[in-house]
PDB file of C-alpha atoms in Angstrom:
ATOM      1  CA  MET Z   1      54.151 -34.019 -60.459  1.00  0.00           C
ATOM      2  CA  ILE Z   2      57.622 -34.019 -59.870  1.00  0.00           C
ATOM      3  CA  SER Z   3      60.379 -33.519 -58.141  1.00  0.00           C
ATOM      4  CA  ILE Z   4      63.613 -32.153 -60.120  1.00  0.00           C
ATOM      5  CA  VAL Z   5      66.822 -32.348 -58.216  1.00  0.00           C
ATOM      6  CA  CYS Z   6      70.179 -30.413 -59.725  1.00  0.00           C
ATOM      7  CA  VAL Z   7      73.616 -29.990 -58.697  1.00  0.00           C
ATOM      8  CA  TYR Z   8      75.267 -26.760 -60.370  1.00  0.00           C
ATOM      9  CA  ASN Z   9      78.502 -25.673 -60.158  1.00  0.00           C
ATOM     10  CA  ASP Z  10      77.810 -22.627 -62.496  1.00  0.00           C
ATOM     11  CA  GLN Z  11      74.764 -20.006 -61.924  1.00  0.00           C
ATOM     12  CA  ASP Z  12      75.252 -18.604 -65.061  1.00  0.00           C
ATOM     13  CA  ILE Z  13      74.937 -22.292 -67.252  1.00  0.00           C
ATOM     14  CA  LEU Z  14      72.292 -23.097 -65.191  1.00  0.00           C
ATOM     15  CA  ASN Z  15      69.825 -20.080 -65.509  1.00  0.00           C
ATOM     16  CA  LYS Z  16      70.243 -20.274 -69.413  1.00  0.00           C
ATOM     17  CA  TYR Z  17      69.375 -23.509 -70.053  1.00  0.00           C
ATOM     18  CA  LEU Z  18      67.385 -25.154 -67.066  1.00  0.00           C
ATOM     19  CA  ILE Z  19      66.191 -23.059 -65.161  1.00  0.00           C
ATOM     20  CA  ASN Z  20      64.996 -21.004 -68.731  1.00  0.00           C
ATOM     21  CA  SER Z  21      63.271 -24.494 -69.880  1.00  0.00           C
ATOM     22  CA  LEU Z  22      61.402 -24.995 -66.576  1.00  0.00           C
ATOM     23  CA  ASN Z  23      60.107 -21.448 -66.706  1.00  0.00           C
ATOM     24  CA  ASN Z  24      58.590 -21.674 -70.011  1.00  0.00           C
ATOM     25  CA  GLN Z  25      56.946 -25.674 -68.417  1.00  0.00           C
ATOM     26  CA  ASN Z  26      52.974 -25.319 -68.601  1.00  0.00           C
ATOM     27  CA  SER Z  27      53.404 -28.040 -65.260  1.00  0.00           C
ATOM     28  CA  ASP Z  28      53.864 -27.512 -61.420  1.00  0.00           C
ATOM     29  CA  TYR Z  29      57.281 -29.147 -59.994  1.00  0.00           C
ATOM     30  CA  GLU Z  30      59.354 -29.591 -57.270  1.00  0.00           C
ATOM     31  CA  LEU Z  31      63.120 -27.557 -57.554  1.00  0.00           C
ATOM     32  CA  ILE Z  32      65.939 -28.906 -55.770  1.00  0.00           C
ATOM     33  CA  LEU Z  33      69.172 -27.036 -55.883  1.00  0.00           C
ATOM     34  CA  VAL Z  34      72.064 -28.338 -54.672  1.00  0.00           C
ATOM     35  CA  ASP Z  35      74.984 -25.874 -54.654  1.00  0.00           C
ATOM     36  CA  ASN Z  36      78.059 -27.262 -55.275  1.00  0.00           C
ATOM     37  CA  SER Z  37      80.377 -24.312 -56.632  1.00  0.00           C
ATOM     38  CA  CYS Z  38      82.292 -24.528 -53.355  1.00  0.00           C
ATOM     39  CA  GLY Z  39      82.793 -28.460 -53.749  1.00  0.00           C
ATOM     40  CA  ARG Z  40      80.553 -29.337 -51.039  1.00  0.00           C
ATOM     41  CA  PHE Z  41      80.213 -32.506 -52.754  1.00  0.00           C
ATOM     42  CA  LYS Z  42      82.857 -34.677 -53.745  1.00  0.00           C
ATOM     43  CA  SER Z  43      80.774 -37.187 -55.723  1.00  0.00           C
ATOM     44  CA  ALA Z  44      77.947 -36.752 -57.647  1.00  0.00           C
ATOM     45  CA  SER Z  45      76.129 -39.674 -55.586  1.00  0.00           C
ATOM     46  CA  LEU Z  46      76.816 -37.808 -52.258  1.00  0.00           C
ATOM     47  CA  ALA Z  47      75.256 -34.636 -53.772  1.00  0.00           C
ATOM     48  CA  LEU Z  48      72.485 -36.388 -55.325  1.00  0.00           C
ATOM     49  CA  ASN Z  49      71.610 -38.810 -52.498  1.00  0.00           C
ATOM     50  CA  HIS Z  50      71.665 -35.250 -50.409  1.00  0.00           C
ATOM     51  CA  GLY Z  51      68.892 -33.810 -52.741  1.00  0.00           C
ATOM     52  CA  GLY Z  52      66.685 -36.622 -53.578  1.00  0.00           C
ATOM     53  CA  LYS Z  53      65.661 -37.109 -49.475  1.00  0.00           C
ATOM     54  CA  LYS Z  54      64.499 -33.406 -49.924  1.00  0.00           C
ATOM     55  CA  ALA Z  55      61.808 -34.737 -53.154  1.00  0.00           C
ATOM     56  CA  THR Z  56      58.492 -35.018 -51.868  1.00  0.00           C
ATOM     57  CA  GLN Z  57      57.030 -36.065 -55.152  1.00  0.00           C
ATOM     58  CA  LYS Z  58      55.670 -39.451 -56.951  1.00  0.00           C
ATOM     59  CA  TYR Z  59      58.869 -39.199 -59.472  1.00  0.00           C
ATOM     60  CA  ILE Z  60      62.075 -38.008 -59.219  1.00  0.00           C
ATOM     61  CA  MET Z  61      64.076 -36.585 -61.892  1.00  0.00           C
ATOM     62  CA  PHE Z  62      67.753 -35.841 -61.353  1.00  0.00           C
ATOM     63  CA  ILE Z  63      69.589 -33.344 -64.166  1.00  0.00           C
ATOM     64  CA  HIS Z  64      72.520 -31.738 -65.370  1.00  0.00           C
ATOM     65  CA  GLN Z  65      72.761 -28.098 -64.913  1.00  0.00           C
ATOM     66  CA  ASP Z  66      73.013 -28.110 -68.926  1.00  0.00           C
ATOM     67  CA  MET Z  67      69.701 -29.730 -69.843  1.00  0.00           C
ATOM     68  CA  ASP Z  68      67.283 -27.922 -71.806  1.00  0.00           C
ATOM     69  CA  LEU Z  69      63.756 -29.947 -71.184  1.00  0.00           C
ATOM     70  CA  VAL Z  70      62.990 -28.380 -75.534  1.00  0.00           C
ATOM     71  CA  TYR Z  71      58.893 -27.955 -75.089  1.00  0.00           C
ATOM     72  CA  GLU Z  72      56.329 -26.796 -72.518  1.00  0.00           C
ATOM     73  CA  ASN Z  73      54.861 -29.735 -72.284  1.00  0.00           C
ATOM     74  CA  TRP Z  74      57.821 -32.023 -71.425  1.00  0.00           C
ATOM     75  CA  LEU Z  75      57.262 -32.187 -67.159  1.00  0.00           C
ATOM     76  CA  TYR Z  76      53.202 -33.133 -68.424  1.00  0.00           C
ATOM     77  CA  ASP Z  77      54.542 -35.901 -71.587  1.00  0.00           C
ATOM     78  CA  ALA Z  78      57.108 -37.306 -68.733  1.00  0.00           C
ATOM     79  CA  GLU Z  79      54.809 -37.805 -65.762  1.00  0.00           C
ATOM     80  CA  ASN Z  80      51.788 -39.752 -68.612  1.00  0.00           C
ATOM     81  CA  PHE Z  81      55.061 -41.741 -70.118  1.00  0.00           C
ATOM     82  CA  LEU Z  82      55.459 -42.468 -66.335  1.00  0.00           C
ATOM     83  CA  ASN Z  83      52.342 -43.163 -64.949  1.00  0.00           C
ATOM     84  CA  SER Z  84      51.710 -46.163 -68.327  1.00  0.00           C
ATOM     85  CA  LEU Z  85      54.836 -47.970 -67.263  1.00  0.00           C
ATOM     86  CA  GLU Z  86      54.846 -51.235 -65.328  1.00  0.00           C
ATOM     87  CA  ASN Z  87      57.755 -51.841 -62.946  1.00  0.00           C
ATOM     88  CA  ILE Z  88      59.560 -48.776 -63.482  1.00  0.00           C
ATOM     89  CA  GLY Z  89      63.376 -48.598 -61.355  1.00  0.00           C
ATOM     90  CA  ILE Z  90      64.511 -45.612 -63.283  1.00  0.00           C
ATOM     91  CA  VAL Z  91      63.938 -44.016 -66.772  1.00  0.00           C
ATOM     92  CA  GLY Z  92      66.291 -41.729 -68.350  1.00  0.00           C
ATOM     93  CA  VAL Z  93      66.368 -39.673 -71.999  1.00  0.00           C
ATOM     94  CA  ALA Z  94      69.298 -41.737 -73.786  1.00  0.00           C
ATOM     95  CA  GLY Z  95      70.994 -45.269 -73.086  1.00  0.00           C
ATOM     96  CA  ARG Z  96      71.482 -48.314 -74.519  1.00  0.00           C
ATOM     97  CA  VAL Z  97      70.839 -52.103 -74.940  1.00  0.00           C
ATOM     98  CA  GLU Z  98      71.978 -54.989 -76.612  1.00  0.00           C
ATOM     99  CA  ASN Z  99      72.000 -55.722 -80.157  1.00  0.00           C
ATOM    100  CA  LYS Z 100      72.076 -52.250 -80.535  1.00  0.00           C
ATOM    101  CA  GLY Z 101      75.453 -51.008 -81.884  1.00  0.00           C
ATOM    102  CA  TRP Z 102      74.105 -47.448 -80.827  1.00  0.00           C
ATOM    103  CA  THR Z 103      72.421 -45.185 -77.936  1.00  0.00           C
ATOM    104  CA  ILE Z 104      69.207 -45.344 -78.081  1.00  0.00           C
ATOM    105  CA  THR Z 105      67.505 -41.490 -78.069  1.00  0.00           C
ATOM    106  CA  ASN Z 106      66.263 -38.592 -79.170  1.00  0.00           C
ATOM    107  CA  ILE Z 107      68.232 -35.806 -77.550  1.00  0.00           C
ATOM    108  CA  GLU Z 108      70.559 -33.855 -79.048  1.00  0.00           C
ATOM    109  CA  ASP Z 109      73.855 -32.063 -77.471  1.00  0.00           C
ATOM    110  CA  GLY Z 110      77.016 -30.334 -78.249  1.00  0.00           C
ATOM    111  CA  ILE Z 111      77.066 -26.473 -78.733  1.00  0.00           C
ATOM    112  CA  SER Z 112      76.177 -26.982 -82.468  1.00  0.00           C
ATOM    113  CA  ARG Z 113      73.188 -29.771 -81.410  1.00  0.00           C
ATOM    114  CA  THR Z 114      74.015 -32.995 -83.558  1.00  0.00           C
ATOM    115  CA  PRO Z 115      71.415 -35.272 -82.996  1.00  0.00           C
ATOM    116  CA  VAL Z 116      73.553 -37.780 -80.674  1.00  0.00           C
ATOM    117  CA  SER Z 117      71.651 -41.093 -82.550  1.00  0.00           C
ATOM    118  CA  PRO Z 118      71.083 -40.343 -86.341  1.00  0.00           C
ATOM    119  CA  ASN Z 119      70.535 -43.794 -86.593  1.00  0.00           C
ATOM    120  CA  SER Z 120      66.984 -44.316 -85.871  1.00  0.00           C
ATOM    121  CA  GLU Z 121      64.176 -42.173 -84.185  1.00  0.00           C
ATOM    122  CA  LEU Z 122      63.011 -43.936 -81.444  1.00  0.00           C
ATOM    123  CA  ASN Z 123      59.026 -43.713 -80.919  1.00  0.00           C
ATOM    124  CA  ASN Z 124      57.442 -45.586 -77.781  1.00  0.00           C
ATOM    125  CA  PRO Z 125      59.244 -46.044 -74.668  1.00  0.00           C
ATOM    126  CA  MET Z 126      61.865 -48.747 -74.760  1.00  0.00           C
ATOM    127  CA  LYS Z 127      63.422 -51.455 -72.479  1.00  0.00           C
ATOM    128  CA  VAL Z 128      67.431 -50.571 -72.301  1.00  0.00           C
ATOM    129  CA  GLN Z 129      70.281 -51.776 -69.397  1.00  0.00           C
ATOM    130  CA  THR Z 130      71.973 -48.722 -68.672  1.00  0.00           C
ATOM    131  CA  LEU Z 131      70.989 -45.325 -69.004  1.00  0.00           C
ATOM    132  CA  ASP Z 132      73.040 -41.853 -69.218  1.00  0.00           C
ATOM    133  CA  GLU Z 133      73.257 -39.655 -66.371  1.00  0.00           C
ATOM    134  CA  CYS Z 134      72.467 -36.460 -67.887  1.00  0.00           C
ATOM    135  CA  LEU Z 135      68.562 -37.076 -67.397  1.00  0.00           C
ATOM    136  CA  ILE Z 136      67.164 -40.382 -65.189  1.00  0.00           C
ATOM    137  CA  ILE Z 137      64.017 -39.851 -63.678  1.00  0.00           C
ATOM    138  CA  LEU Z 138      63.058 -42.715 -60.265  1.00  0.00           C
ATOM    139  CA  PRO Z 139      59.743 -43.550 -58.637  1.00  0.00           C
ATOM    140  CA  LYS Z 140      60.297 -41.749 -55.127  1.00  0.00           C
ATOM    141  CA  ASP Z 141      59.669 -45.451 -53.500  1.00  0.00           C
ATOM    142  CA  VAL Z 142      62.023 -46.806 -55.407  1.00  0.00           C
ATOM    143  CA  PHE Z 143      64.578 -44.225 -54.853  1.00  0.00           C
ATOM    144  CA  ASN Z 144      64.139 -44.618 -51.076  1.00  0.00           C
ATOM    145  CA  GLU Z 145      64.744 -48.334 -51.282  1.00  0.00           C
ATOM    146  CA  LEU Z 146      67.904 -47.697 -52.968  1.00  0.00           C
ATOM    147  CA  ASN Z 147      70.315 -44.821 -53.007  1.00  0.00           C
ATOM    148  CA  PHE Z 148      73.104 -43.734 -55.236  1.00  0.00           C
ATOM    149  CA  ASP Z 149      75.879 -45.792 -54.591  1.00  0.00           C
ATOM    150  CA  GLU Z 150      78.294 -43.741 -52.607  1.00  0.00           C
ATOM    151  CA  GLU Z 151      81.230 -46.019 -52.593  1.00  0.00           C
ATOM    152  CA  VAL Z 152      80.879 -47.515 -56.271  1.00  0.00           C
ATOM    153  CA  CYS Z 153      80.896 -44.190 -57.602  1.00  0.00           C
ATOM    154  CA  ASP Z 154      82.970 -41.518 -55.723  1.00  0.00           C
ATOM    155  CA  ASP Z 155      83.409 -39.369 -58.816  1.00  0.00           C
ATOM    156  CA  TRP Z 156      81.248 -37.627 -60.974  1.00  0.00           C
ATOM    157  CA  HIS Z 157      80.433 -40.855 -63.899  1.00  0.00           C
ATOM    158  CA  LEU Z 158      78.545 -43.518 -64.345  1.00  0.00           C
ATOM    159  CA  TYR Z 159      75.879 -43.901 -61.109  1.00  0.00           C
ATOM    160  CA  ALA Z 160      73.268 -43.999 -63.576  1.00  0.00           C
ATOM    161  CA  VAL Z 161      75.144 -47.002 -65.690  1.00  0.00           C
ATOM    162  CA  ASP Z 162      75.504 -48.121 -61.627  1.00  0.00           C
ATOM    163  CA  TYR Z 163      71.910 -47.697 -60.862  1.00  0.00           C
ATOM    164  CA  SER Z 164      70.725 -49.518 -63.762  1.00  0.00           C
ATOM    165  CA  LEU Z 165      72.502 -52.430 -63.394  1.00  0.00           C
ATOM    166  CA  SER Z 166      71.390 -52.936 -59.480  1.00  0.00           C
ATOM    167  CA  ILE Z 167      67.730 -52.011 -60.623  1.00  0.00           C
ATOM    168  CA  LEU Z 168      67.736 -54.760 -62.725  1.00  0.00           C
ATOM    169  CA  LYS Z 169      69.155 -57.208 -60.194  1.00  0.00           C
ATOM    170  CA  LYS Z 170      66.116 -56.065 -58.141  1.00  0.00           C
ATOM    171  CA  GLY Z 171      63.722 -56.968 -60.566  1.00  0.00           C
ATOM    172  CA  PHE Z 172      62.888 -53.935 -61.602  1.00  0.00           C
ATOM    173  CA  ASP Z 173      62.886 -52.202 -65.536  1.00  0.00           C
ATOM    174  CA  VAL Z 174      64.866 -49.598 -67.126  1.00  0.00           C
ATOM    175  CA  TYR Z 175      63.793 -47.325 -69.526  1.00  0.00           C
ATOM    176  CA  VAL Z 176      64.212 -44.523 -72.508  1.00  0.00           C
ATOM    177  CA  LEU Z 177      61.653 -42.294 -73.099  1.00  0.00           C
ATOM    178  CA  PRO Z 178      60.873 -41.276 -76.587  1.00  0.00           C
ATOM    179  CA  MET Z 179      61.202 -37.656 -75.602  1.00  0.00           C
ATOM    180  CA  ARG Z 180      63.391 -34.494 -76.956  1.00  0.00           C
ATOM    181  CA  ALA Z 181      65.473 -32.523 -75.147  1.00  0.00           C
ATOM    182  CA  TYR Z 182      68.863 -30.778 -75.924  1.00  0.00           C
ATOM    183  CA  HIS Z 183      72.299 -30.846 -73.989  1.00  0.00           C
ATOM    184  CA  ARG Z 184      75.056 -28.918 -74.042  1.00  0.00           C
ATOM    185  CA  SER Z 185      77.738 -30.575 -73.464  1.00  0.00           C
ATOM    186  CA  HIS Z 186      78.256 -33.780 -75.326  1.00  0.00           C
ATOM    187  CA  GLY Z 187      79.429 -35.862 -72.268  1.00  0.00           C
ATOM    188  CA  TYR Z 188      82.121 -37.821 -73.945  1.00  0.00           C
ATOM    189  CA  SER Z 189      84.895 -37.384 -71.591  1.00  0.00           C
ATOM    190  CA  LEU Z 190      86.531 -40.787 -70.528  1.00  0.00           C
ATOM    191  CA  SER Z 191      88.498 -39.240 -67.652  1.00  0.00           C
ATOM    192  CA  LYS Z 192      90.979 -40.742 -64.958  1.00  0.00           C
ATOM    193  CA  GLY Z 193      87.898 -40.767 -62.858  1.00  0.00           C
ATOM    194  CA  TYR Z 194      85.238 -41.856 -65.011  1.00  0.00           C
ATOM    195  CA  TYR Z 195      88.589 -45.443 -65.759  1.00  0.00           C
ATOM    196  CA  LEU Z 196      88.725 -45.282 -61.885  1.00  0.00           C
ATOM    197  CA  THR Z 197      84.791 -45.652 -60.780  1.00  0.00           C
ATOM    198  CA  LEU Z 198      84.638 -47.595 -63.758  1.00  0.00           C
ATOM    199  CA  LYS Z 199      87.232 -50.564 -62.557  1.00  0.00           C
ATOM    200  CA  LYS Z 200      84.805 -50.822 -59.548  1.00  0.00           C
ATOM    201  CA  LEU Z 201      81.994 -50.982 -60.992  1.00  0.00           C
ATOM    202  CA  LEU Z 202      82.691 -53.971 -63.240  1.00  0.00           C
ATOM    203  CA  LYS Z 203      84.175 -55.558 -60.331  1.00  0.00           C
ATOM    204  CA  LYS Z 204      81.135 -54.742 -58.294  1.00  0.00           C
ATOM    205  CA  HIS Z 205      78.608 -56.264 -61.362  1.00  0.00           C
ATOM    206  CA  LYS Z 206      80.914 -58.877 -62.550  1.00  0.00           C
ATOM    207  CA  ASP Z 207      78.081 -61.609 -63.223  1.00  0.00           C
ATOM    208  CA  TYR Z 208      77.340 -59.267 -66.756  1.00  0.00           C
ATOM    209  CA  ASP Z 209      79.255 -60.168 -69.013  1.00  0.00           C
ATOM    210  CA  MET Z 210      79.249 -57.332 -71.020  1.00  0.00           C
ATOM    211  CA  ILE Z 211      77.826 -53.416 -69.604  1.00  0.00           C
ATOM    212  CA  LEU Z 212      76.449 -51.456 -72.232  1.00  0.00           C
ATOM    213  CA  THR Z 213      76.868 -47.405 -71.647  1.00  0.00           C
ATOM    214  CA  THR Z 214      76.575 -44.449 -74.338  1.00  0.00           C
ATOM    215  CA  MET Z 215      80.673 -44.406 -73.668  1.00  0.00           C
ATOM    216  CA  GLY Z 216      81.195 -47.328 -74.904  1.00  0.00           C
ATOM    217  CA  ASP Z 217      80.424 -51.344 -74.229  1.00  0.00           C
ATOM    218  CA  TRP Z 218      82.766 -52.550 -71.373  1.00  0.00           C
ATOM    219  CA  SER Z 219      83.818 -56.007 -69.933  1.00  0.00           C
ATOM    220  CA  PRO Z 220      84.286 -57.526 -66.827  1.00  0.00           C
ATOM    221  CA  ASN Z 221      86.012 -60.635 -68.252  1.00  0.00           C
ATOM    222  CA  TYR Z 222      88.775 -58.560 -70.267  1.00  0.00           C
ATOM    223  CA  PRO Z 223      92.144 -56.514 -68.505  1.00  0.00           C
ATOM    224  CA  LEU Z 224      90.587 -52.274 -68.475  1.00  0.00           C
ATOM    225  CA  ILE Z 225      93.257 -51.157 -70.124  1.00  0.00           C
ATOM    226  CA  ILE Z 226      93.437 -52.438 -73.125  1.00  0.00           C
ATOM    227  CA  GLN Z 227      89.340 -52.111 -73.282  1.00  0.00           C
ATOM    228  CA  LYS Z 228      90.663 -48.371 -72.412  1.00  0.00           C
ATOM    229  CA  TYR Z 229      92.909 -47.920 -75.049  1.00  0.00           C
ATOM    230  CA  TYR Z 230      90.962 -49.262 -77.822  1.00  0.00           C
ATOM    231  CA  TYR Z 231      88.154 -46.653 -76.528  1.00  0.00           C
ATOM    232  CA  LEU Z 232      90.161 -43.922 -76.522  1.00  0.00           C
ATOM    233  CA  PHE Z 233      91.324 -44.234 -80.245  1.00  0.00           C
ATOM    234  CA  LYS Z 234      87.941 -45.303 -80.866  1.00  0.00           C
ATOM    235  CA  ASN Z 235      86.812 -42.062 -79.260  1.00  0.00           C
ATOM    236  CA  LYS Z 236      89.168 -39.879 -81.510  1.00  0.00           C
ATOM    237  CA  ILE Z 237      87.178 -41.181 -84.557  1.00  0.00           C
ATOM    238  CA  TRP Z 238      84.031 -40.542 -83.038  1.00  0.00           C
ATOM    239  CA  THR Z 239      85.595 -37.257 -82.086  1.00  0.00           C
ATOM    240  CA  LEU Z 240      86.797 -36.700 -86.030  1.00  0.00           C
ATOM    241  CA  THR Z 241      83.617 -38.026 -87.794  1.00  0.00           C
ATOM    242  CA  ARG Z 242      81.369 -35.543 -85.831  1.00  0.00           C
ATOM    243  CA  SER Z 243      83.324 -32.849 -86.942  1.00  0.00           C
ATOM    244  CA  LEU Z 244      83.222 -33.486 -90.189  1.00  0.00           C
ATOM    245  CA  PHE Z 245      79.402 -33.572 -90.492  1.00  0.00           C
ATOM    246  CA  LYS Z 246      78.992 -30.194 -87.709  1.00  0.00           C
TER     247      LYS Z 246
END
């Protein structure tokens, strides 16, 4: 059985997407909801660590409120994948790996339910460098050893990226599962908070030549301001392209 931790700030969205899809599951689960509608928690790391410490099951899923597990055997299939993999540090449903210039995933996102990665379909679990935050799963014993970094990730961004890089340094593996899901948000928000966290993340993981994320590839060896404006331009092109294919 899987413990499911969700930090939410909108009860209607939570019920329409995550809760509705969980109610259709054929597997039992432990649900831990962390209400942040009043801003009790100032960062995702604080809130998720709070919820994760309440989990009692072998695996802990940290999931966004607007995620939809799109079929009734989702949790059953996920647990089977988890039990079949070795040396798991963290797994997710979207991530990045070297030599692939796109996000590795089978999920859809946005109001129009557009495939995040139309380049290829994932058929088997794949090892990657980092994961997207929309849905991640950790073995509980790994989470007990390493919580989310509340100092570096003191906002609502990049905590899965930071965790992926940190867990790789500990000798564990990072996987993307070949599972379909739907994320209502397209997730592409390069806010001020994102860059503030990114700056600290690049300093923490300066031993990497390139840090690959679903929001772009970032180098600790080049000024962030130059990279920032490059990706702002790239984001405009990406947004225009997606709008043309809706």
